[in-house]
Short mmCIF file of C-alpha atoms in Angstrom, two decimals:
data_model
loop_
_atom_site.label_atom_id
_atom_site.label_comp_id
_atom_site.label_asym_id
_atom_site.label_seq_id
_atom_site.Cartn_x
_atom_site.Cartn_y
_atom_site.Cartn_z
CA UNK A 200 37.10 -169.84 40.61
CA UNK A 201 34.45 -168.52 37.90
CA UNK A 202 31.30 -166.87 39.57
CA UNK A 203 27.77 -167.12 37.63
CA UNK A 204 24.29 -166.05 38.12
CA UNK A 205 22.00 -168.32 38.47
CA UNK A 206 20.39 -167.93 34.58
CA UNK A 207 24.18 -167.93 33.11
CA UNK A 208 25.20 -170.91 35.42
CA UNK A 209 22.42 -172.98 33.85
CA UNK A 210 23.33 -171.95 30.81
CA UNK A 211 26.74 -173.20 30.88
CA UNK A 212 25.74 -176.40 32.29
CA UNK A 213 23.93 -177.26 29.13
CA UNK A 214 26.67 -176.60 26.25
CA UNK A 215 29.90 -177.09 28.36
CA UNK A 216 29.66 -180.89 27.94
CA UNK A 217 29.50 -180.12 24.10
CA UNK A 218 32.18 -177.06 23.59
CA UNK A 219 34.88 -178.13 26.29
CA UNK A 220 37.77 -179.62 24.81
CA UNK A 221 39.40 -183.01 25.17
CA UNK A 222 41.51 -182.22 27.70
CA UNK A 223 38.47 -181.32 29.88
CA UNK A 224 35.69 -182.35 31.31
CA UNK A 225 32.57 -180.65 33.31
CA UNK A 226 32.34 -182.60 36.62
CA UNK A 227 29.16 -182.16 39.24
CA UNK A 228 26.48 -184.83 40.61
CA UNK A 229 25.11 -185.37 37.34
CA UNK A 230 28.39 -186.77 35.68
CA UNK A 231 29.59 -188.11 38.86
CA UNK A 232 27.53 -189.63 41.44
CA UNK A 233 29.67 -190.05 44.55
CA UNK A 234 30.56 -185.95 43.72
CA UNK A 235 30.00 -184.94 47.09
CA UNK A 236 29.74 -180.69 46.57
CA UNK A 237 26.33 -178.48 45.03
CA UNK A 238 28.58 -176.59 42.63
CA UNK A 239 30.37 -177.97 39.56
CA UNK A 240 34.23 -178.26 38.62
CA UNK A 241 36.21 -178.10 35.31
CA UNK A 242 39.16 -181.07 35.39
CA UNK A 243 41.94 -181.41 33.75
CA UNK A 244 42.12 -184.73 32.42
CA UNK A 245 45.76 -187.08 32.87
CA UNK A 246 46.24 -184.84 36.33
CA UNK A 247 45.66 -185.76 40.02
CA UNK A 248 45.05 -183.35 42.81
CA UNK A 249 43.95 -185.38 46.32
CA UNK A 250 42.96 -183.04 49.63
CA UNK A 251 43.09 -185.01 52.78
CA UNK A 252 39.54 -183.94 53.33
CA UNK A 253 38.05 -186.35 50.37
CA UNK A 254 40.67 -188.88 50.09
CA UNK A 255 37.98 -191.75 50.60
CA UNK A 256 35.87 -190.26 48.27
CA UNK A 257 35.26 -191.84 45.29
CA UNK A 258 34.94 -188.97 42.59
CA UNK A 259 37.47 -188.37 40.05
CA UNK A 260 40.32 -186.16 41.54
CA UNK A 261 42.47 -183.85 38.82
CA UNK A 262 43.65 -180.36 38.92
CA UNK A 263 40.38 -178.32 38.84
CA UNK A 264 38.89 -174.69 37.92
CA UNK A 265 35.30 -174.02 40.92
CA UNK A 266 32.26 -173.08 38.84
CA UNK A 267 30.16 -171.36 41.20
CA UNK A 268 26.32 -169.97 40.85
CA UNK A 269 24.96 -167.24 42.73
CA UNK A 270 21.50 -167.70 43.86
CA UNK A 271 18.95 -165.18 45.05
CA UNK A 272 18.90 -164.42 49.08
CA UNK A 273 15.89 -163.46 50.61
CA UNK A 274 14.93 -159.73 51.67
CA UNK A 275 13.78 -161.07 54.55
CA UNK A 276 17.00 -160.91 56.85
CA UNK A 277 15.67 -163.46 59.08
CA UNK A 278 14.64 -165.86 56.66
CA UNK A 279 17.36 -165.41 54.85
CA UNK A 280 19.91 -166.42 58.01
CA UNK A 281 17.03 -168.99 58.71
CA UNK A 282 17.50 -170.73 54.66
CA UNK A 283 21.69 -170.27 55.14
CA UNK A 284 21.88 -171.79 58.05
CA UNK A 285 19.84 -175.06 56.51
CA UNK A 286 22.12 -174.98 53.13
CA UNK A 287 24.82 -175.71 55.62
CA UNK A 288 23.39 -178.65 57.05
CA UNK A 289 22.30 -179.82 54.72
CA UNK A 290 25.77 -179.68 52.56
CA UNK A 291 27.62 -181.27 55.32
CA UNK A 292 25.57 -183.87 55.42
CA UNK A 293 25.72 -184.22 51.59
CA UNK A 294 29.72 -184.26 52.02
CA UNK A 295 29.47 -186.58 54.63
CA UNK A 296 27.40 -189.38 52.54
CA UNK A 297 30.32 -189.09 49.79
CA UNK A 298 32.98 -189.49 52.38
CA UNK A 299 34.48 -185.69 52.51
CA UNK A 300 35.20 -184.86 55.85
CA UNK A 301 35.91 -181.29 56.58
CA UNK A 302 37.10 -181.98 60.25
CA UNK A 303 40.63 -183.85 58.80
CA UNK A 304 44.15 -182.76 59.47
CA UNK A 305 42.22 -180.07 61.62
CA UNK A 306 42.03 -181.73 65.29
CA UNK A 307 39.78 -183.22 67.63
CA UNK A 308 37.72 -180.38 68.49
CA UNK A 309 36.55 -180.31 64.88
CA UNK A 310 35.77 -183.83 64.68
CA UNK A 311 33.94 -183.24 67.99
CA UNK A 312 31.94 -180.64 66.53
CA UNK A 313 30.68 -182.36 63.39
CA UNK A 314 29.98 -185.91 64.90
CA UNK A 315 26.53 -184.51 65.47
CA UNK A 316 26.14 -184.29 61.10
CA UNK A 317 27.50 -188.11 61.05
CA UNK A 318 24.93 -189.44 63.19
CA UNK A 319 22.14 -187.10 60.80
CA UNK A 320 23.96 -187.96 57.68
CA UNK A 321 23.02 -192.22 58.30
CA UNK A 322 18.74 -190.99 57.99
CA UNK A 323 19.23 -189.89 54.18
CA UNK A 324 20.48 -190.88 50.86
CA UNK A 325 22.75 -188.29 48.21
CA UNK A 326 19.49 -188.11 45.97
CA UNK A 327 17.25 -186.75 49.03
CA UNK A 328 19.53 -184.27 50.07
CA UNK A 329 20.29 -182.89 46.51
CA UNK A 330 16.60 -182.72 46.21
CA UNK A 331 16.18 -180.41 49.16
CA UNK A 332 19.29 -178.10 48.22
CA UNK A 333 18.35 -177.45 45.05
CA UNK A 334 14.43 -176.53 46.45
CA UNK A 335 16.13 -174.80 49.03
CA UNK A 336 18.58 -172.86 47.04
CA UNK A 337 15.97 -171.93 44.31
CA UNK A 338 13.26 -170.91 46.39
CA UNK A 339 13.46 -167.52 46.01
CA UNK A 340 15.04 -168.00 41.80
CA UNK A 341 11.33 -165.93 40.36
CA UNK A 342 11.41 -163.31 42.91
CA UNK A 343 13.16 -159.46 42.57
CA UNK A 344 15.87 -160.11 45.25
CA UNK A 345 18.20 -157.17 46.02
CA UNK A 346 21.34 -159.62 46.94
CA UNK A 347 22.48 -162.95 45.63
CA UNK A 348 25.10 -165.32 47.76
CA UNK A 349 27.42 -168.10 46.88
CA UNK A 350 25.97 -171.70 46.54
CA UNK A 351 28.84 -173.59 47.93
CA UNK A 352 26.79 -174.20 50.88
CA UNK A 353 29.00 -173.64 54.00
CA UNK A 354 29.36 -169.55 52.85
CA UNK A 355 26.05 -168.62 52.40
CA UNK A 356 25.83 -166.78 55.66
CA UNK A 357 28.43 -164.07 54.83
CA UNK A 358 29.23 -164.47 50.97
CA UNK A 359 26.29 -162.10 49.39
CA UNK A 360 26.44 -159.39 47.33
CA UNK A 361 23.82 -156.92 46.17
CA UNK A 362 22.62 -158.15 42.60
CA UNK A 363 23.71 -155.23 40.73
CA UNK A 364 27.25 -155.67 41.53
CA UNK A 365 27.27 -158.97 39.78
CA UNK A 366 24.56 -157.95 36.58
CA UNK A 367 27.46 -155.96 34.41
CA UNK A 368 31.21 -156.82 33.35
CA UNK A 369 33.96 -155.25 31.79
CA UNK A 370 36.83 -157.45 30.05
CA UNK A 371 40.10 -157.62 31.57
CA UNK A 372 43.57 -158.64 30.71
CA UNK A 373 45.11 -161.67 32.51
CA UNK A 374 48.08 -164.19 31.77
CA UNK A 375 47.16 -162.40 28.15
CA UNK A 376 43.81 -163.30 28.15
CA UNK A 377 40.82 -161.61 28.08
CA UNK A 378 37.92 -162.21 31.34
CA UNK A 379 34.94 -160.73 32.35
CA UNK A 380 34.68 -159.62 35.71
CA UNK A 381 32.23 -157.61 37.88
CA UNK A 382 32.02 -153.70 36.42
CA UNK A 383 31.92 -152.64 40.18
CA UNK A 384 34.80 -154.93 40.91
CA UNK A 385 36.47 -152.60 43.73
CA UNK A 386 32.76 -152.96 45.79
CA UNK A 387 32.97 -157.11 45.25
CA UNK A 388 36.32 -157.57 46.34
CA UNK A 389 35.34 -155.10 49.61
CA UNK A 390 32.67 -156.70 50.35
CA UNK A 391 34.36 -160.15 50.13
CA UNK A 392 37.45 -159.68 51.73
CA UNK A 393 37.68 -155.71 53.52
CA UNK A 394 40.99 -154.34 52.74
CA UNK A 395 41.96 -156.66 49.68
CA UNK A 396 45.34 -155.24 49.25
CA UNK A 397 47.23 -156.38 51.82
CA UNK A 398 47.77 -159.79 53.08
CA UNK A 399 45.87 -161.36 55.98
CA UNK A 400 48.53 -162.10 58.57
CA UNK A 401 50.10 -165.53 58.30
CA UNK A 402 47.95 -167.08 61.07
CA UNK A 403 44.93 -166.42 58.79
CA UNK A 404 45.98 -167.59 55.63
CA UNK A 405 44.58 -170.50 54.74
CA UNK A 406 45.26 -172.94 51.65
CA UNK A 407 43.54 -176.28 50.43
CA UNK A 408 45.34 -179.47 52.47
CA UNK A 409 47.31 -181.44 49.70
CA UNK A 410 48.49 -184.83 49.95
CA UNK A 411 49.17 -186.02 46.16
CA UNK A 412 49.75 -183.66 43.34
CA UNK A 413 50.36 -184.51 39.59
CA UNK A 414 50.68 -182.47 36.61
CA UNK A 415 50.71 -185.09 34.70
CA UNK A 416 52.19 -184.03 30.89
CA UNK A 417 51.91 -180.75 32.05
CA UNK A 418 55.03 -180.78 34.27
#
């Protein structure tokens, strides 16, 4: 995954379809209209990579890098539970309309639990509800907002930061490559995860649900 504010992600937006190579391409709602998610994806073209969740969708499935933006939350606590909790409705209806269902390979009581967004999901079109996420999720873009969370949509209530973990980066090495990360990496990855060096107990791990992979050339 690559994390952005919300200034940089826009930025990237506009010259990735230019400077990406060949072998890529930038995917989101605008190149891809049955894209059911409100973030954006790099994909490796001459790959596959189908979840069980959005095998009826439509999009183009290959191996993928998550671009993520990080909008501003609220300082109003309440509102700002209030405005999460109607990003996540309003993504999994979104999902729904492109055929991703969250609920599969998971069990009945899942299904049970979202057949209340399928019966919302039939009283509006993909273009209305990416209208109302993206006034949703920039609502608060001009004001001086202490934290920022993760517009994925379903995270929003306990994936925020405060801003000034996220504003500075230091380069580090990885696979022999240089990336920027947060400065204040050690207070991101506690506030994201609690004790990040050790593993969650097997129960708890969880991994994306894969039911065709190809690498393609790449094998």
């Amino acid at each position: 995954d690559i994390g952005f504010l919300r200034e940089e992600y826009d930025k990237f937006l506009q010259v990735a379809p230019q400077e990406l190579s060949e072998r890529y391409y930038l995917q989101n709602s605008m190149s891809d209209d049955d894209y059911g998610m409100v973030f954006s994806k790099i994909r490796l073209k001459g790959t596959k990579f189908v979840e069980t969740i959005s095998q009826e969708n439509s999009a183009s499935k290959e191996i993928y890098i998550d671009l993520f933006p990080y909008d501003n939350r609220s300082n109003d606590e309440k509102l700002a539970k209030k405005e999460a909790g109607e990003f996540r409705i309003l993504v999994h209806l979104l999902m729904i309309k492109c055929r991703i269902y969250v609920w599969e390979g998971q069990g009945f009581v899942k299904w049970l639990k979202f057949l209340p967004f399928q019966f919302l999901a039939v009283f509006f079109t993909k273009q209305d509800l990416r209208r109302r996420i993206a006034m949703l999720t920039r609502r608060h873009e001009k004001e001086e907002c202490r934290q920022v969370y993760i517009h994925d949509g379903t995270a929003a209530y306990y994936w925020y930061f405060p801003k000034k973990i996220l504003q500075k980066t230091v380069m580090v090495e990885f696979e022999k490559e240089l990336f920027p990360i947060p400065q204040r990496f050690e207070e991101f990855l506690s506030t994201a995860y609690g004790n990040y060096m050790e593993l969650p107990p097997k129960e708890k791990r969880k991994t994306h649900n894969i039911i065709e992979l190809d690498f393609g050339e790449y094998k």
